[in-house]
Amino acid sequence: MQKSLYLLLLPHFIFPTVNGQSGCPGCMTALPPLPEDTIYISPAPGGVAGEYYDGDISFRMPKTTTPVHATDPNTPAGLNISKINIITVANLPPGLHWEASQMEFDPGNQTDGCVKFCGTPLQPGLYEVKVFVTAEVLLISQSTSFSFPLFIAPAASNNGGFAMQNSSGCGAVTVSFQNNIPSLGNPGYSYSWDFGNGTTSTGETPDSVTYNSPGLFPVEFEAVIDTFGY
């Protein structure tokens, strides 16, 4: 039995911080019961590299500096915040975009909002996404940020003969392979792997292979079961 799959590796790009709205409309604000004056951000749903992602986070901005003082004693408590602006979002997985329900908040009237993230993440990993804001207190504008984790799992590819874990990405990518036709200790099985980058193996379960250059790599797998002598 001969099977093949393809690996897609992209050049490593530097993805800049994205400012402003960028094409992910329609987020939904969904908050649990919370104090009126607090800082809260909901967990971000996880995704899979190479698969389309569409996820929302909801948040509540503080009305005063009291919740900020709880985590930063250098900030005096009890001062009213007159305006909060979302400035930018940084450290998103490459391939994702974002759009907020609104960019400017008057905490006296509105503190709740949401952000939608959408697109196809290219690289797996645990990302600490940062949201940068400015807050105006006593006519003085100060910058701050808050962060939340976003996990993108490695992609898996399967064709019946074998499966690949982490089959696409940017920069150097290490791919693991699973043999779906194991011998289970029985004699008469032989295997041949060609990983498309000059690396081959005859092992039943080959070691992981690292791809350092961008390109499309065909992976060939052959399993031969000799039943003549058994």
Coordinates of N, CA and C in Angstrom, one line a residue:
M1 N 0.9 -1.2 0.0 CA 0.0 0.0 0.0 C 0.9 1.2 0.0
Q2 N 0.6 2.1 -0.9 CA 1.4 3.4 -1.0 C 0.5 4.6 -0.8
K3 N 0.9 5.5 0.0 CA 0.1 6.6 0.3 C 1.0 7.9 0.3
S4 N 0.4 9.0 0.0 CA 1.2 10.3 0.0 C 0.4 11.4 0.6
L5 N 1.1 12.4 1.2 CA 0.5 13.6 1.6 C 1.4 14.7 1.3
Y6 N 1.0 16.0 1.4 CA 1.9 17.1 1.1 C 2.0 18.0 2.4
L7 N 3.2 18.5 2.6 CA 3.5 19.5 3.6 C 3.6 20.8 3.0
L8 N 3.0 21.9 3.5 CA 3.1 23.2 3.0 C 3.8 24.0 4.1
L9 N 5.0 24.5 3.7 CA 5.8 25.4 4.6 C 6.0 26.7 4.0
L10 N 5.7 27.8 4.7 CA 5.7 29.2 4.2 C 6.9 29.9 4.8
P11 N 7.4 30.9 4.0 CA 8.5 31.7 4.6 C 8.1 32.3 5.9
H12 N 9.1 32.6 6.7 CA 8.8 33.2 8.0 C 8.8 34.7 7.8
F13 N 7.6 35.3 8.0 CA 7.4 36.7 7.9 C 7.2 37.3 9.3
I14 N 7.6 38.6 9.4 CA 7.3 39.3 10.6 C 5.9 40.0 10.4
F15 N 4.9 39.6 11.3 CA 3.6 40.1 11.1 C 3.5 41.3 12.1
P16 N 3.3 42.5 11.6 CA 3.3 43.7 12.4 C 2.0 43.8 13.3
T17 N 2.1 44.6 14.3 CA 0.9 44.9 15.1 C -0.2 45.4 14.2
V18 N -1.4 45.0 14.4 CA -2.6 45.4 13.5 C -3.3 46.5 14.3
N19 N -3.4 47.7 13.6 CA -4.1 48.8 14.2 C -5.5 48.9 13.7
G20 N -6.5 49.2 14.6 CA -7.8 49.5 14.1 C -8.6 48.2 13.7
Q21 N -9.7 48.4 13.1 CA -10.6 47.3 12.6 C -10.0 46.7 11.4
S22 N -10.1 45.3 11.3 CA -9.5 44.7 10.2 C -10.3 43.5 9.7
G23 N -11.6 43.7 9.6 CA -12.4 42.7 8.8 C -13.0 41.5 9.5
C24 N -13.3 41.6 10.8 CA -13.9 40.5 11.5 C -15.1 41.0 12.3
P25 N -16.2 41.5 11.6 CA -17.3 42.1 12.2 C -18.2 41.0 12.9
G26 N -19.1 41.5 13.8 CA -20.2 40.7 14.3 C -19.9 40.0 15.6
C27 N -19.0 40.5 16.5 CA -18.7 39.8 17.7 C -19.9 39.9 18.7
M28 N -20.1 39.0 19.6 CA -21.2 39.0 20.5 C -20.6 39.1 22.0
T29 N -21.2 40.1 22.7 CA -20.7 40.3 24.1 C -21.5 39.3 25.0
A30 N -20.8 38.4 25.7 CA -21.4 37.5 26.6 C -20.6 37.4 27.9
L31 N -21.1 38.0 29.0 CA -20.4 38.1 30.2 C -21.1 37.4 31.3
P32 N -20.4 36.8 32.3 CA -21.0 36.2 33.4 C -21.4 37.3 34.4
P33 N -22.1 37.0 35.5 CA -22.4 38.0 36.5 C -21.1 38.6 37.1
L34 N -21.0 39.9 37.0 CA -19.8 40.6 37.5 C -20.1 41.8 38.3
P35 N -19.1 42.2 39.1 CA -19.3 43.6 39.8 C -19.3 44.7 38.7
E36 N -20.0 45.7 39.1 CA -20.1 46.8 38.1 C -18.8 47.5 37.7
D37 N -17.9 47.6 38.7 CA -16.6 48.3 38.5 C -15.6 47.2 38.6
T38 N -15.1 46.7 37.5 CA -14.1 45.6 37.6 C -13.4 45.5 36.2
I39 N -12.4 44.7 36.2 CA -11.7 44.4 34.9 C -11.9 42.9 34.7
Y40 N -12.4 42.6 33.5 CA -12.6 41.1 33.2 C -12.4 40.9 31.7
I41 N -11.8 39.8 31.3 CA -11.8 39.4 29.9 C -12.0 37.9 29.9
S42 N -12.9 37.4 29.0 CA -13.3 36.0 28.9 C -12.1 35.2 28.2
P43 N -12.1 33.9 28.5 CA -11.1 33.1 27.8 C -11.3 33.0 26.3
A44 N -10.2 32.9 25.6 CA -10.3 32.8 24.1 C -10.4 31.4 23.7
P45 N -11.3 31.0 22.8 CA -11.4 29.7 22.3 C -10.1 29.3 21.6
G46 N -9.7 28.0 21.7 CA -8.5 27.6 21.0 C -8.8 27.3 19.5
G47 N -7.8 27.2 18.7 CA -7.9 26.9 17.3 C -6.9 25.9 16.9
V48 N -6.8 25.6 15.6 CA -5.9 24.6 15.0 C -5.2 25.3 13.8
A49 N -3.9 25.1 13.7 CA -3.2 25.7 12.6 C -3.7 25.1 11.3
G50 N -3.9 26.1 10.3 CA -4.4 25.7 9.0 C -5.9 25.6 8.9
E51 N -6.6 25.7 10.0 CA -8.1 25.6 9.9 C -8.7 27.0 10.3
Y52 N -9.8 27.4 9.6 CA -10.3 28.7 9.8 C -10.8 28.9 11.2
Y53 N -10.5 30.1 11.8 CA -10.8 30.4 13.2 C -11.8 31.5 13.2
D54 N -12.8 31.4 14.1 CA -13.7 32.5 14.3 C -14.2 32.4 15.7
G55 N -13.6 33.3 16.5 CA -13.8 33.2 18.0 C -13.9 34.6 18.6
D56 N -14.8 34.8 19.6 CA -15.0 36.0 20.3 C -14.4 36.0 21.7
I57 N -14.0 37.1 22.2 CA -13.8 37.3 23.6 C -14.7 38.5 24.1
S58 N -15.1 38.5 25.3 CA -15.9 39.6 25.9 C -15.1 40.2 27.0
F59 N -15.4 41.5 27.3 CA -14.6 42.1 28.3 C -15.5 43.2 29.0
R60 N -15.0 43.5 30.2 CA -15.6 44.7 31.0 C -14.5 45.6 31.4
M61 N -14.6 46.9 31.0 CA -13.6 47.9 31.4 C -14.0 48.5 32.7
P62 N -13.0 49.0 33.5 CA -13.3 49.6 34.8 C -13.9 51.0 34.7
K63 N -14.7 51.3 35.7 CA -15.3 52.7 35.7 C -14.3 53.6 36.5
T64 N -13.6 53.0 37.4 CA -12.7 53.9 38.3 C -11.3 53.1 38.3
T65 N -10.4 53.8 39.0 CA -9.1 53.2 39.1 C -9.0 52.2 40.2
T66 N -10.1 51.9 40.9 CA -10.0 51.0 42.1 C -9.6 49.6 41.6
P67 N -10.3 49.0 40.6 CA -9.8 47.6 40.1 C -8.4 47.6 39.7
V68 N -7.9 48.7 39.1 CA -6.5 48.8 38.6 C -5.6 48.8 39.9
H69 N -6.0 49.5 40.9 CA -5.2 49.6 42.1 C -5.0 48.2 42.7
A70 N -6.0 47.3 42.6 CA -5.9 46.0 43.2 C -4.7 45.2 42.6
T71 N -4.3 45.5 41.4 CA -3.2 44.7 40.7 C -1.9 45.6 40.6
D72 N -2.1 46.9 40.7 CA -1.0 47.9 40.6 C -1.1 48.9 41.7
P73 N -0.5 48.7 42.9 CA -0.6 49.6 44.0 C -0.1 51.0 43.7
N74 N 0.7 51.2 42.7 CA 1.1 52.5 42.3 C 0.0 53.4 41.8
T75 N -1.1 52.8 41.3 CA -2.2 53.5 40.8 C -3.2 53.9 42.0
P76 N -3.4 55.1 42.2 CA -4.3 55.5 43.3 C -5.8 55.0 43.0
A77 N -6.4 54.5 44.1 CA -7.8 54.0 43.9 C -8.8 55.2 44.0
G78 N -10.0 54.9 43.5 CA -11.1 55.8 43.6 C -11.3 56.9 42.7
L79 N -10.4 57.0 41.6 CA -10.5 58.1 40.6 C -11.4 57.6 39.5
N80 N -12.3 58.5 39.0 CA -13.1 58.2 37.9 C -12.3 58.2 36.6
I81 N -12.6 57.2 35.7 CA -12.0 57.1 34.4 C -13.0 57.7 33.4
S82 N -12.6 58.8 32.7 CA -13.5 59.5 31.8 C -13.5 58.9 30.4
K83 N -12.5 58.2 30.0 CA -12.5 57.7 28.6 C -11.5 56.5 28.5
I84 N -11.8 55.5 27.8 CA -10.9 54.4 27.5 C -10.9 54.1 26.0
N85 N -9.8 54.1 25.3 CA -9.6 53.8 23.9 C -8.8 52.5 23.7
I86 N -9.3 51.6 22.9 CA -8.5 50.5 22.4 C -7.6 51.0 21.3
I87 N -6.3 50.8 21.5 CA -5.3 51.3 20.5 C -4.9 50.2 19.5
T88 N -4.6 49.1 20.0 CA -4.1 48.0 19.1 C -4.1 46.7 19.8
V89 N -4.0 45.6 19.0 CA -3.8 44.3 19.5 C -2.5 43.7 18.9
A90 N -1.7 43.1 19.8 CA -0.4 42.6 19.3 C -0.2 41.1 19.7
N91 N 0.7 40.5 19.0 CA 1.1 39.1 19.2 C 0.0 38.1 18.9
L92 N -0.8 38.5 17.9 CA -1.8 37.5 17.4 C -1.0 36.4 16.6
P93 N -1.6 35.2 16.6 CA -1.0 34.2 15.7 C -1.0 34.7 14.2
P94 N 0.0 34.5 13.5 CA 0.1 34.9 12.1 C -1.1 34.3 11.3
G95 N -1.8 35.2 10.6 CA -3.0 34.7 9.8 C -4.3 35.2 10.4
L96 N -4.3 35.6 11.7 CA -5.5 36.0 12.4 C -5.7 37.6 12.3
H97 N -6.9 38.0 12.2 CA -7.2 39.4 12.3 C -8.2 39.7 13.4
W98 N -8.5 40.9 13.7 CA -9.4 41.2 14.8 C -10.3 42.4 14.5
E99 N -11.4 42.5 15.2 CA -12.3 43.7 15.1 C -13.1 43.8 16.4
A100 N -13.1 45.0 17.0 CA -13.8 45.2 18.3 C -15.2 45.8 18.0
S101 N -16.0 45.5 19.0 CA -17.4 46.1 18.9 C -17.4 47.6 18.8
Q102 N -16.4 48.2 19.5 CA -16.2 49.6 19.5 C -14.8 49.9 20.0
M103 N -14.2 51.1 19.6 CA -12.9 51.4 20.0 C -12.8 52.4 21.1
E104 N -13.8 53.1 21.4 CA -13.8 54.2 22.4 C -15.0 53.9 23.4
F105 N -14.7 54.0 24.7 CA -15.6 53.8 25.7 C -15.7 55.0 26.7
D106 N -16.9 55.3 27.1 CA -17.2 56.2 28.1 C -17.6 55.4 29.3
P107 N -16.7 55.2 30.3 CA -17.0 54.2 31.4 C -18.2 54.6 32.2
G108 N -18.6 55.9 32.2 CA -19.7 56.3 32.9 C -21.0 55.7 32.4
N109 N -21.0 55.3 31.1 CA -22.2 54.8 30.4 C -22.0 53.5 29.8
Q110 N -20.8 53.1 29.4 CA -20.6 51.9 28.7 C -19.2 51.3 29.0
T111 N -19.2 50.1 29.6 CA -17.9 49.4 29.9 C -17.8 48.1 29.2
D112 N -18.8 47.5 28.7 CA -18.8 46.1 28.2 C -18.6 46.2 26.6
G113 N -17.9 45.2 26.2 CA -17.6 45.1 24.7 C -17.1 43.7 24.4
C114 N -16.7 43.5 23.1 CA -16.2 42.3 22.6 C -15.2 42.5 21.5
V115 N -14.5 41.5 21.2 CA -13.6 41.5 20.0 C -13.7 40.1 19.3
K116 N -13.9 40.2 18.0 CA -13.9 39.0 17.2 C -12.5 38.8 16.5
F117 N -12.0 37.5 16.6 CA -10.8 37.2 15.9 C -11.2 36.2 14.8
C118 N -10.6 36.4 13.6 CA -11.0 35.5 12.5 C -9.8 35.4 11.6
G119 N -9.8 34.4 10.7 CA -8.8 34.1 9.8 C -8.3 32.7 10.0
T120 N -7.2 32.3 9.3 CA -6.6 31.0 9.3 C -5.2 31.1 10.0
P121 N -5.1 30.6 11.2 CA -3.8 30.7 11.9 C -2.8 29.8 11.2
L122 N -1.6 30.3 10.9 CA -0.6 29.6 10.2 C 0.4 28.8 11.0
Q123 N 0.6 29.2 12.3 CA 1.6 28.6 13.1 C 1.1 28.2 14.5
P124 N 1.3 27.0 14.9 CA 0.8 26.6 16.2 C 1.6 27.2 17.3
G125 N 1.0 27.2 18.5 CA 1.7 27.7 19.7 C 0.8 28.3 20.7
L126 N 1.3 28.7 21.8 CA 0.6 29.4 22.9 C 1.0 30.8 22.8
Y127 N 0.0 31.7 22.4 CA 0.3 33.1 22.2 C -0.3 33.9 23.3
E128 N 0.5 34.8 23.8 CA 0.1 35.8 24.8 C -0.3 37.0 24.1
V129 N -1.6 37.1 23.8 CA -2.1 38.2 23.0 C -2.3 39.5 23.9
K130 N -1.8 40.6 23.4 CA -1.8 41.8 24.2 C -2.8 42.9 23.6
V131 N -3.6 43.5 24.4 CA -4.5 44.5 24.0 C -4.0 45.8 24.6
F132 N -3.7 46.8 23.8 CA -3.2 48.1 24.3 C -4.3 49.1 24.3
V133 N -4.4 49.8 25.5 CA -5.5 50.8 25.6 C -4.9 52.1 26.2
T134 N -5.6 53.2 26.1 CA -5.3 54.4 26.8 C -6.5 54.7 27.7
A135 N -6.2 55.2 28.9 CA -7.3 55.6 29.8 C -7.1 57.0 30.3
E136 N -8.1 57.8 30.3 CA -8.0 59.2 30.6 C -8.6 59.4 32.1
V137 N -7.7 59.9 33.0 CA -8.0 60.1 34.4 C -7.6 61.5 34.7
L138 N -8.5 62.3 35.2 CA -8.2 63.7 35.6 C -7.6 64.5 34.4
L139 N -8.1 64.2 33.2 CA -7.6 64.9 32.0 C -6.2 64.4 31.5
I140 N -5.7 63.4 32.2 CA -4.4 62.9 31.8 C -4.6 61.5 31.2
S141 N -4.0 61.3 30.0 CA -4.1 60.0 29.3 C -2.9 59.2 29.6
Q142 N -3.2 57.9 30.0 CA -2.1 57.0 30.3 C -2.3 55.7 29.5
S143 N -1.2 55.1 29.1 CA -1.3 53.9 28.3 C -1.1 52.7 29.2
T144 N -1.8 51.6 28.9 CA -1.6 50.3 29.6 C -2.0 49.2 28.7
S145 N -1.9 48.0 29.2 CA -2.2 46.8 28.3 C -2.7 45.7 29.2
F146 N -3.5 44.8 28.6 CA -3.8 43.6 29.3 C -3.7 42.4 28.3
S147 N -3.5 41.2 28.8 CA -3.2 40.1 27.9 C -4.0 38.9 28.2
F148 N -4.1 38.0 27.3 CA -4.8 36.7 27.5 C -4.2 35.7 26.6
P149 N -4.2 34.4 27.0 CA -3.6 33.3 26.2 C -4.5 32.9 25.1
L150 N -3.9 32.5 24.0 CA -4.7 31.9 22.8 C -3.8 30.8 22.3
F151 N -4.4 29.6 22.4 CA -3.7 28.4 22.0 C -4.1 27.9 20.6
I152 N -3.1 27.7 19.7 CA -3.3 27.2 18.4 C -2.7 25.8 18.3
A153 N -3.4 24.8 18.2 CA -2.9 23.4 18.2 C -2.3 23.1 16.8
P154 N -1.3 22.2 16.8 CA -0.7 21.8 15.5 C -1.8 21.1 14.6
A155 N -1.7 21.3 13.3 CA -2.6 20.6 12.4 C -2.2 19.2 12.2
A156 N -3.2 18.4 12.0 CA -3.0 16.9 11.7 C -3.6 16.6 10.4
S157 N -2.8 15.8 9.6 CA -3.3 15.3 8.3 C -3.3 13.8 8.3
N158 N -4.3 13.2 7.6 CA -4.4 11.7 7.7 C -5.0 11.3 6.3
N159 N -4.3 10.2 5.8 CA -4.8 9.7 4.5 C -5.1 8.2 4.6
G160 N -5.2 7.6 5.8 CA -5.5 6.2 5.9 C -4.2 5.4 6.2
G161 N -3.2 5.7 5.4 CA -1.9 5.0 5.5 C -1.1 5.5 6.7
F162 N -1.1 6.9 6.8 CA -0.3 7.5 7.8 C -0.9 8.9 8.1
A163 N -0.5 9.4 9.3 CA -1.0 10.7 9.7 C 0.2 11.6 10.0
M164 N 0.1 12.9 9.8 CA 1.1 13.9 10.1 C 0.6 14.9 11.1
Q165 N 1.4 15.2 12.1 CA 1.0 16.2 13.1 C 1.9 17.4 12.9
N166 N 1.3 18.6 12.7 CA 2.0 19.9 12.5 C 2.5 19.9 11.1
S167 N 1.5 19.8 10.1 CA 1.9 19.7 8.7 C 2.0 21.0 7.9
S168 N 1.9 22.1 8.6 CA 2.1 23.4 7.9 C 2.6 24.4 8.9
G169 N 3.2 25.5 8.4 CA 3.6 26.5 9.3 C 4.6 27.5 8.7
C170 N 5.2 28.4 9.5 CA 6.1 29.4 9.0 C 7.5 29.1 9.6
G171 N 8.6 29.3 8.9 CA 9.9 29.1 9.4 C 10.2 27.6 9.5
A172 N 11.1 27.2 10.4 CA 11.4 25.8 10.6 C 10.2 25.1 11.3
V173 N 9.8 23.9 10.8 CA 8.7 23.2 11.3 C 9.1 21.7 11.5
T174 N 8.8 21.2 12.7 CA 9.1 19.8 13.0 C 7.8 19.0 13.0
V175 N 7.8 18.0 12.1 CA 6.6 17.2 11.8 C 6.7 15.8 12.4
S176 N 5.7 15.3 13.1 CA 5.7 13.9 13.5 C 4.8 13.1 12.7
F177 N 5.1 11.8 12.6 CA 4.4 10.9 11.7 C 3.9 9.7 12.4
Q178 N 2.7 9.3 12.1 CA 2.0 8.1 12.7 C 1.7 7.1 11.7
N179 N 2.2 5.9 11.9 CA 1.9 4.8 10.9 C 0.6 4.2 11.3
N180 N -0.3 4.2 10.3 CA -1.7 3.7 10.5 C -1.8 2.2 10.1
I181 N -0.6 1.6 9.7 CA -0.6 0.2 9.4 C 0.5 -0.5 10.2
P182 N 0.3 -0.5 11.5 CA 1.4 -1.1 12.3 C 1.4 -2.6 12.2
S183 N 2.6 -3.1 12.5 CA 2.8 -4.6 12.4 C 2.2 -5.3 13.7
L184 N 2.1 -4.6 14.8 CA 1.7 -5.1 16.0 C 2.5 -6.3 16.4
G185 N 3.8 -6.3 16.1 CA 4.7 -7.4 16.4 C 4.7 -8.6 15.5
N186 N 3.8 -8.5 14.4 CA 3.8 -9.6 13.5 C 4.9 -9.6 12.4
P187 N 5.4 -10.7 12.0 CA 6.4 -10.7 10.9 C 5.8 -10.4 9.6
G188 N 6.7 -10.0 8.6 CA 6.3 -9.9 7.2 C 6.0 -8.4 6.8
Y189 N 6.2 -7.5 7.8 CA 5.9 -6.1 7.5 C 7.2 -5.3 7.1
S190 N 7.1 -4.5 6.1 CA 8.3 -3.6 5.8 C 7.7 -2.3 5.4
Y191 N 8.5 -1.3 5.6 CA 8.0 0.1 5.4 C 9.1 0.9 4.7
S192 N 8.6 1.9 3.9 CA 9.5 2.8 3.2 C 8.9 4.2 3.3
W193 N 9.6 5.2 3.8 CA 9.2 6.6 4.0 C 10.1 7.5 3.1
D194 N 9.5 8.4 2.4 CA 10.3 9.5 1.8 C 9.6 10.8 2.2
F195 N 10.4 11.6 2.9 CA 9.8 12.8 3.5 C 9.8 14.0 2.6
G196 N 10.3 13.9 1.4 CA 10.2 15.0 0.4 C 11.3 16.0 0.6
N197 N 12.2 15.9 1.6 CA 13.3 16.9 1.7 C 14.7 16.2 1.7
G198 N 14.7 15.0 1.1 CA 16.0 14.2 1.1 C 16.1 13.2 2.2
T199 N 15.2 13.2 3.2 CA 15.2 12.3 4.3 C 14.3 11.1 4.0
T200 N 14.9 9.9 4.3 CA 14.1 8.7 4.1 C 14.2 7.9 5.4
S201 N 13.3 6.9 5.5 CA 13.3 6.0 6.6 C 12.7 4.6 6.2
T202 N 13.1 3.6 6.9 CA 12.5 2.3 6.7 C 11.9 1.8 8.1
G203 N 11.8 2.7 9.0 CA 11.3 2.4 10.3 C 9.7 2.3 10.3
E204 N 9.3 1.5 11.2 CA 7.8 1.4 11.4 C 7.2 2.7 11.9
T205 N 7.9 3.3 12.9 CA 7.5 4.6 13.4 C 8.7 5.5 13.3
P206 N 8.8 6.3 12.3 CA 10.0 7.1 12.1 C 10.1 8.3 13.1
D207 N 11.3 8.8 13.2 CA 11.5 10.0 14.1 C 10.9 11.2 13.4
S208 N 10.6 12.2 14.2 CA 10.1 13.5 13.7 C 11.1 14.1 12.7
V209 N 10.6 14.8 11.7 CA 11.5 15.4 10.7 C 11.3 16.9 10.8
T210 N 12.4 17.6 10.7 CA 12.4 19.1 10.7 C 12.6 19.6 9.3
Y211 N 11.7 20.5 8.9 CA 11.8 21.2 7.6 C 12.2 22.6 7.8
N212 N 13.3 23.0 7.2 CA 13.9 24.3 7.4 C 13.7 25.3 6.3
S213 N 13.2 24.8 5.2 CA 13.0 25.7 4.0 C 11.6 25.8 3.6
P214 N 11.1 26.9 3.1 CA 9.7 27.0 2.7 C 9.5 26.2 1.4
G215 N 8.3 25.7 1.2 CA 8.0 24.9 0.0 C 6.9 23.9 0.2
L216 N 6.6 23.1 -0.8 CA 5.6 22.1 -0.8 C 6.3 20.7 -0.9
F217 N 6.2 19.9 0.2 CA 7.0 18.7 0.3 C 6.1 17.5 0.2
P218 N 6.1 16.7 -0.9 CA 5.3 15.4 -0.9 C 6.0 14.4 0.0
V219 N 5.2 13.8 0.8 CA 5.6 12.7 1.7 C 5.0 11.4 1.2
E220 N 5.9 10.5 0.9 CA 5.5 9.2 0.3 C 5.7 8.1 1.4
F221 N 4.7 7.2 1.5 CA 4.8 6.1 2.5 C 4.3 4.8 1.8
E222 N 5.1 3.8 2.0 CA 4.7 2.5 1.5 C 4.8 1.4 2.5
A223 N 3.8 0.6 2.7 CA 3.8 -0.5 3.6 C 3.6 -1.8 2.8
V224 N 4.5 -2.7 3.0 CA 4.4 -4.0 2.2 C 4.2 -5.1 3.3
I225 N 3.2 -5.9 3.1 CA 2.9 -7.0 4.0 C 3.1 -8.3 3.2
D226 N 4.2 -9.1 3.6 CA 4.5 -10.3 2.9 C 3.8 -11.5 3.6
T227 N 2.8 -11.9 3.0 CA 2.0 -13.0 3.5 C 2.3 -14.4 2.9
F228 N 3.3 -14.4 1.9 CA 3.6 -15.6 1.2 C 4.2 -16.7 2.1
G229 N 5.2 -16.2 3.0 CA 5.9 -17.2 3.8 C 5.3 -17.3 5.2
Y230 N 4.1 -16.8 5.4 CA 3.6 -16.8 6.8 C 2.1 -17.3 6.8

